[in-house]
Amino acid sequence: MAKNRISAVFLTALFLILCGLWPVSACLLQGGTPEDTGENRTLAAYPELKNLRDLERFPAGFEAWLNDHMPAKTALVESQSALELGLFGEMAQDKVVFGTSRPWLFNRSEDGQPLETYKRTNLFSEEELDRISQNLSEMQQDFSDAGIRMVLMISPDKEQIYGDDYMPSSVAVLENEGRTEQLIGALRKMCPSLPVVYPAELLRKGREKEEVYYASDTHWNRIGACIACGALVDTLAEDTGSTWPGAEAFRERYHFSEKEKKAGDLQKLVRLGEEFDSTEYEAQEARTAEVSDVSEDVRGEVIRERSTNPEGLPLHVYLSGDSFRWNLTGFLQDSVSKSTITSRYYLDLEDVVSQEPDVFVYMIAERYLHELDRIPGYNTQALTY
């Protein structure tokens, strides 16, 4: 025991010494270029020092500059993370929950409160349920007036699918119904003609045979997206009179193979090393859709693309969704004869109506359900490109 304590103290002291020498030597040598911080912001500039007021602000400014421009910052932070995990089995952070089996991570950030949703502690009030239901009812009616059917799709949080398998027992779940069940129940009462697709049960069933979400990321992988797309097209096909094999048969159309390892968004959030990489899967079947009219934002992210596919169901689908749409896009394009898929943050109602789709799908991640009372592009101004 004493030997282990001495080793821990020695390693900690060594790390602190390296932390002190690393930035000093880097600045003296003037070597390298600033690393990408992984954050969507401008790097801090070197602080000016022209007068006494600048002198007061200099320490904080210098710290910000050094933090952004220190060479090999990512490697240093990953080393610190690995050291903390190796010595103490945990990290001093409040962004992720470490699963009971590595590399499984869960989202505990305040962005949408997914952990509180899993614990069923952040329930909607009756007023919130009424406001969301009323907004969706009005949106559905507006599309109906234009001859367009509307479907709401909720992408389940990973915690809802894998919490039973890998969530630590210290995270207690209440016995009451959760906010998603609250909302679905309210929608059935207030706008019963609005179809709601929430493929949690299919994904839980799928996880028994294969991975359906990335271990170190918040999103479903391509296998999970395939299952979710099958559930969506089940609903879309109801009014076409076309033969549709069903969600489970749709999954069996595709054969997936391991492609590579990738760093997940939760892994990047707390700078964990490659031992937390997730497996990427790829469908072996050739694509049947022809994609055109691809638009990107300033970061190169695809925010709109259209497709045609003579082999698909005779449906024109316009889907507006968040990042869960990325892995689902190819499967939907291969399923219907025509599609337009966009980011929900860039929703353009004029574009939707002008395309004259049969169905409009509004797709939203479960942790953002509270945003359904103020939808960008409908209640508020959307982003433009």
PDB file of C-alpha atoms in Angstrom, residues 148-272:
ATOM      1  CA  ILE A 148     -48.243  18.078 -46.968  1.00  0.00           C
ATOM      2  CA  ARG A 149     -48.434  15.400 -44.286  1.00  0.00           C
ATOM      3  CA  MET A 150     -46.285  15.976 -41.166  1.00  0.00           C
ATOM      4  CA  VAL A 151     -44.459  13.385 -39.036  1.00  0.00           C
ATOM      5  CA  LEU A 152     -42.497  13.995 -35.818  1.00  0.00           C
ATOM      6  CA  MET A 153     -39.447  11.772 -35.271  1.00  0.00           C
ATOM      7  CA  ILE A 154     -37.663  11.666 -31.900  1.00  0.00           C
ATOM      8  CA  SER A 155     -34.106  10.270 -31.901  1.00  0.00           C
ATOM      9  CA  PRO A 156     -33.574   8.477 -28.555  1.00  0.00           C
ATOM     10  CA  ASP A 157     -30.737   9.554 -26.286  1.00  0.00           C
ATOM     11  CA  LYS A 158     -28.077   6.860 -25.924  1.00  0.00           C
ATOM     12  CA  GLU A 159     -28.785   6.761 -22.193  1.00  0.00           C
ATOM     13  CA  GLN A 160     -32.284   5.419 -22.953  1.00  0.00           C
ATOM     14  CA  ILE A 161     -30.869   2.545 -25.025  1.00  0.00           C
ATOM     15  CA  TYR A 162     -27.722   1.535 -23.137  1.00  0.00           C
ATOM     16  CA  GLY A 163     -28.361   2.857 -19.631  1.00  0.00           C
ATOM     17  CA  ASP A 164     -29.508  -0.559 -18.387  1.00  0.00           C
ATOM     18  CA  ASP A 165     -26.293  -2.134 -19.667  1.00  0.00           C
ATOM     19  CA  TYR A 166     -23.547   0.324 -18.772  1.00  0.00           C
ATOM     20  CA  MET A 167     -24.825   3.139 -16.536  1.00  0.00           C
ATOM     21  CA  PRO A 168     -23.274   3.050 -13.022  1.00  0.00           C
ATOM     22  CA  SER A 169     -25.660   1.937 -10.277  1.00  0.00           C
ATOM     23  CA  SER A 170     -25.057   5.273  -8.530  1.00  0.00           C
ATOM     24  CA  VAL A 171     -27.241   6.923 -11.203  1.00  0.00           C
ATOM     25  CA  ALA A 172     -30.732   6.246  -9.862  1.00  0.00           C
ATOM     26  CA  VAL A 173     -33.791   6.234 -12.140  1.00  0.00           C
ATOM     27  CA  LEU A 174     -37.199   7.216 -10.759  1.00  0.00           C
ATOM     28  CA  GLU A 175     -40.218   4.945 -11.256  1.00  0.00           C
ATOM     29  CA  ASN A 176     -42.440   7.656 -12.810  1.00  0.00           C
ATOM     30  CA  GLU A 177     -42.822   8.099 -16.578  1.00  0.00           C
ATOM     31  CA  GLY A 178     -40.207  10.243 -18.302  1.00  0.00           C
ATOM     32  CA  ARG A 179     -40.595  13.490 -20.202  1.00  0.00           C
ATOM     33  CA  THR A 180     -40.660  11.766 -23.600  1.00  0.00           C
ATOM     34  CA  GLU A 181     -43.562   9.549 -22.545  1.00  0.00           C
ATOM     35  CA  GLN A 182     -45.234  12.661 -21.110  1.00  0.00           C
ATOM     36  CA  LEU A 183     -44.977  14.463 -24.433  1.00  0.00           C
ATOM     37  CA  ILE A 184     -46.081  11.526 -26.578  1.00  0.00           C
ATOM     38  CA  GLY A 185     -49.104  11.094 -24.309  1.00  0.00           C
ATOM     39  CA  ALA A 186     -49.965  14.791 -24.547  1.00  0.00           C
ATOM     40  CA  LEU A 187     -49.656  14.755 -28.347  1.00  0.00           C
ATOM     41  CA  ARG A 188     -51.994  11.775 -28.613  1.00  0.00           C
ATOM     42  CA  LYS A 189     -54.626  13.813 -26.793  1.00  0.00           C
ATOM     43  CA  MET A 190     -54.109  17.258 -28.335  1.00  0.00           C
ATOM     44  CA  CYS A 191     -53.100  16.386 -31.918  1.00  0.00           C
ATOM     45  CA  PRO A 192     -53.889  12.691 -32.411  1.00  0.00           C
ATOM     46  CA  SER A 193     -53.446  12.887 -36.186  1.00  0.00           C
ATOM     47  CA  LEU A 194     -49.717  13.737 -35.839  1.00  0.00           C
ATOM     48  CA  PRO A 195     -47.670  10.519 -36.208  1.00  0.00           C
ATOM     49  CA  VAL A 196     -44.776  10.268 -33.725  1.00  0.00           C
ATOM     50  CA  VAL A 197     -41.842   7.938 -34.450  1.00  0.00           C
ATOM     51  CA  TYR A 198     -39.769   7.100 -31.353  1.00  0.00           C
ATOM     52  CA  PRO A 199     -37.781   3.930 -32.179  1.00  0.00           C
ATOM     53  CA  ALA A 200     -36.425   3.258 -28.680  1.00  0.00           C
ATOM     54  CA  GLU A 201     -37.878  -0.252 -28.340  1.00  0.00           C
ATOM     55  CA  LEU A 202     -36.544  -1.358 -31.735  1.00  0.00           C
ATOM     56  CA  LEU A 203     -33.098  -0.011 -30.851  1.00  0.00           C
ATOM     57  CA  ARG A 204     -33.116  -1.740 -27.448  1.00  0.00           C
ATOM     58  CA  LYS A 205     -33.993  -4.980 -29.193  1.00  0.00           C
ATOM     59  CA  GLY A 206     -31.283  -4.390 -31.780  1.00  0.00           C
ATOM     60  CA  ARG A 207     -28.595  -3.765 -29.158  1.00  0.00           C
ATOM     61  CA  GLU A 208     -28.983  -7.354 -27.956  1.00  0.00           C
ATOM     62  CA  LYS A 209     -27.334  -8.556 -31.183  1.00  0.00           C
ATOM     63  CA  GLU A 210     -25.118  -5.656 -32.285  1.00  0.00           C
ATOM     64  CA  GLU A 211     -23.924  -2.186 -31.343  1.00  0.00           C
ATOM     65  CA  VAL A 212     -26.457   0.447 -32.367  1.00  0.00           C
ATOM     66  CA  TYR A 213     -24.786   3.543 -30.841  1.00  0.00           C
ATOM     67  CA  TYR A 214     -21.153   4.633 -30.700  1.00  0.00           C
ATOM     68  CA  ALA A 215     -19.603   3.741 -27.352  1.00  0.00           C
ATOM     69  CA  SER A 216     -17.914   7.127 -26.859  1.00  0.00           C
ATOM     70  CA  ASP A 217     -20.362   9.332 -28.770  1.00  0.00           C
ATOM     71  CA  THR A 218     -23.909  10.603 -28.250  1.00  0.00           C
ATOM     72  CA  HIS A 219     -25.233   9.362 -31.615  1.00  0.00           C
ATOM     73  CA  TRP A 220     -26.493   6.145 -33.101  1.00  0.00           C
ATOM     74  CA  ASN A 221     -24.059   4.465 -35.484  1.00  0.00           C
ATOM     75  CA  ARG A 222     -25.003   3.344 -38.996  1.00  0.00           C
ATOM     76  CA  ILE A 223     -26.580   0.123 -37.717  1.00  0.00           C
ATOM     77  CA  GLY A 224     -28.754   2.073 -35.284  1.00  0.00           C
ATOM     78  CA  ALA A 225     -29.603   4.591 -38.002  1.00  0.00           C
ATOM     79  CA  CYS A 226     -30.687   1.742 -40.287  1.00  0.00           C
ATOM     80  CA  ILE A 227     -33.028   0.409 -37.593  1.00  0.00           C
ATOM     81  CA  ALA A 228     -34.416   3.895 -36.924  1.00  0.00           C
ATOM     82  CA  CYS A 229     -34.936   4.531 -40.640  1.00  0.00           C
ATOM     83  CA  GLY A 230     -36.892   1.299 -40.894  1.00  0.00           C
ATOM     84  CA  ALA A 231     -39.217   2.546 -38.137  1.00  0.00           C
ATOM     85  CA  LEU A 232     -39.634   5.889 -39.905  1.00  0.00           C
ATOM     86  CA  VAL A 233     -40.400   4.371 -43.306  1.00  0.00           C
ATOM     87  CA  ASP A 234     -42.916   2.043 -41.620  1.00  0.00           C
ATOM     88  CA  THR A 235     -44.894   5.176 -40.769  1.00  0.00           C
ATOM     89  CA  LEU A 236     -44.256   6.901 -44.100  1.00  0.00           C
ATOM     90  CA  ALA A 237     -45.432   3.889 -46.110  1.00  0.00           C
ATOM     91  CA  GLU A 238     -48.800   3.588 -44.373  1.00  0.00           C
ATOM     92  CA  ASP A 239     -50.632   5.882 -46.810  1.00  0.00           C
ATOM     93  CA  THR A 240     -48.930   4.795 -50.042  1.00  0.00           C
ATOM     94  CA  GLY A 241     -50.545   1.408 -50.575  1.00  0.00           C
ATOM     95  CA  SER A 242     -47.075   0.122 -51.465  1.00  0.00           C
ATOM     96  CA  THR A 243     -45.602  -3.122 -50.207  1.00  0.00           C
ATOM     97  CA  TRP A 244     -43.153  -2.463 -47.391  1.00  0.00           C
ATOM     98  CA  PRO A 245     -41.330  -5.298 -45.594  1.00  0.00           C
ATOM     99  CA  GLY A 246     -41.374  -3.651 -42.171  1.00  0.00           C
ATOM    100  CA  ALA A 247     -38.622  -2.240 -39.957  1.00  0.00           C
ATOM    101  CA  GLU A 248     -37.033  -5.544 -38.929  1.00  0.00           C
ATOM    102  CA  ALA A 249     -36.961  -6.876 -42.488  1.00  0.00           C
ATOM    103  CA  PHE A 250     -35.508  -3.535 -43.622  1.00  0.00           C
ATOM    104  CA  ARG A 251     -32.591  -4.014 -41.208  1.00  0.00           C
ATOM    105  CA  GLU A 252     -31.898  -7.449 -42.714  1.00  0.00           C
ATOM    106  CA  ARG A 253     -31.446  -5.898 -46.171  1.00  0.00           C
ATOM    107  CA  TYR A 254     -28.071  -4.567 -45.104  1.00  0.00           C
ATOM    108  CA  HIS A 255     -24.858  -6.284 -44.083  1.00  0.00           C
ATOM    109  CA  PHE A 256     -22.417  -4.247 -42.030  1.00  0.00           C
ATOM    110  CA  SER A 257     -18.681  -4.644 -41.580  1.00  0.00           C
ATOM    111  CA  GLU A 258     -16.241  -2.904 -39.278  1.00  0.00           C
ATOM    112  CA  LYS A 259     -14.671   0.003 -41.126  1.00  0.00           C
ATOM    113  CA  GLU A 260     -12.363   1.775 -38.684  1.00  0.00           C
ATOM    114  CA  LYS A 261     -12.120   3.283 -35.231  1.00  0.00           C
ATOM    115  CA  LYS A 262     -13.251   6.856 -34.610  1.00  0.00           C
ATOM    116  CA  ALA A 263     -13.091   9.295 -31.715  1.00  0.00           C
ATOM    117  CA  GLY A 264     -16.556  10.092 -30.355  1.00  0.00           C
ATOM    118  CA  ASP A 265     -17.862  13.529 -29.410  1.00  0.00           C
ATOM    119  CA  LEU A 266     -17.992  12.631 -25.687  1.00  0.00           C
ATOM    120  CA  GLN A 267     -14.451  11.298 -25.895  1.00  0.00           C
ATOM    121  CA  LYS A 268     -13.276  14.551 -27.470  1.00  0.00           C
ATOM    122  CA  LEU A 269     -15.208  16.595 -24.922  1.00  0.00           C
ATOM    123  CA  VAL A 270     -12.967  15.414 -22.078  1.00  0.00           C
ATOM    124  CA  ARG A 271      -9.874  14.720 -24.222  1.00  0.00           C
ATOM    125  CA  LEU A 272      -9.664  10.957 -23.775  1.00  0.00           C
TER     126      LEU A 272
END
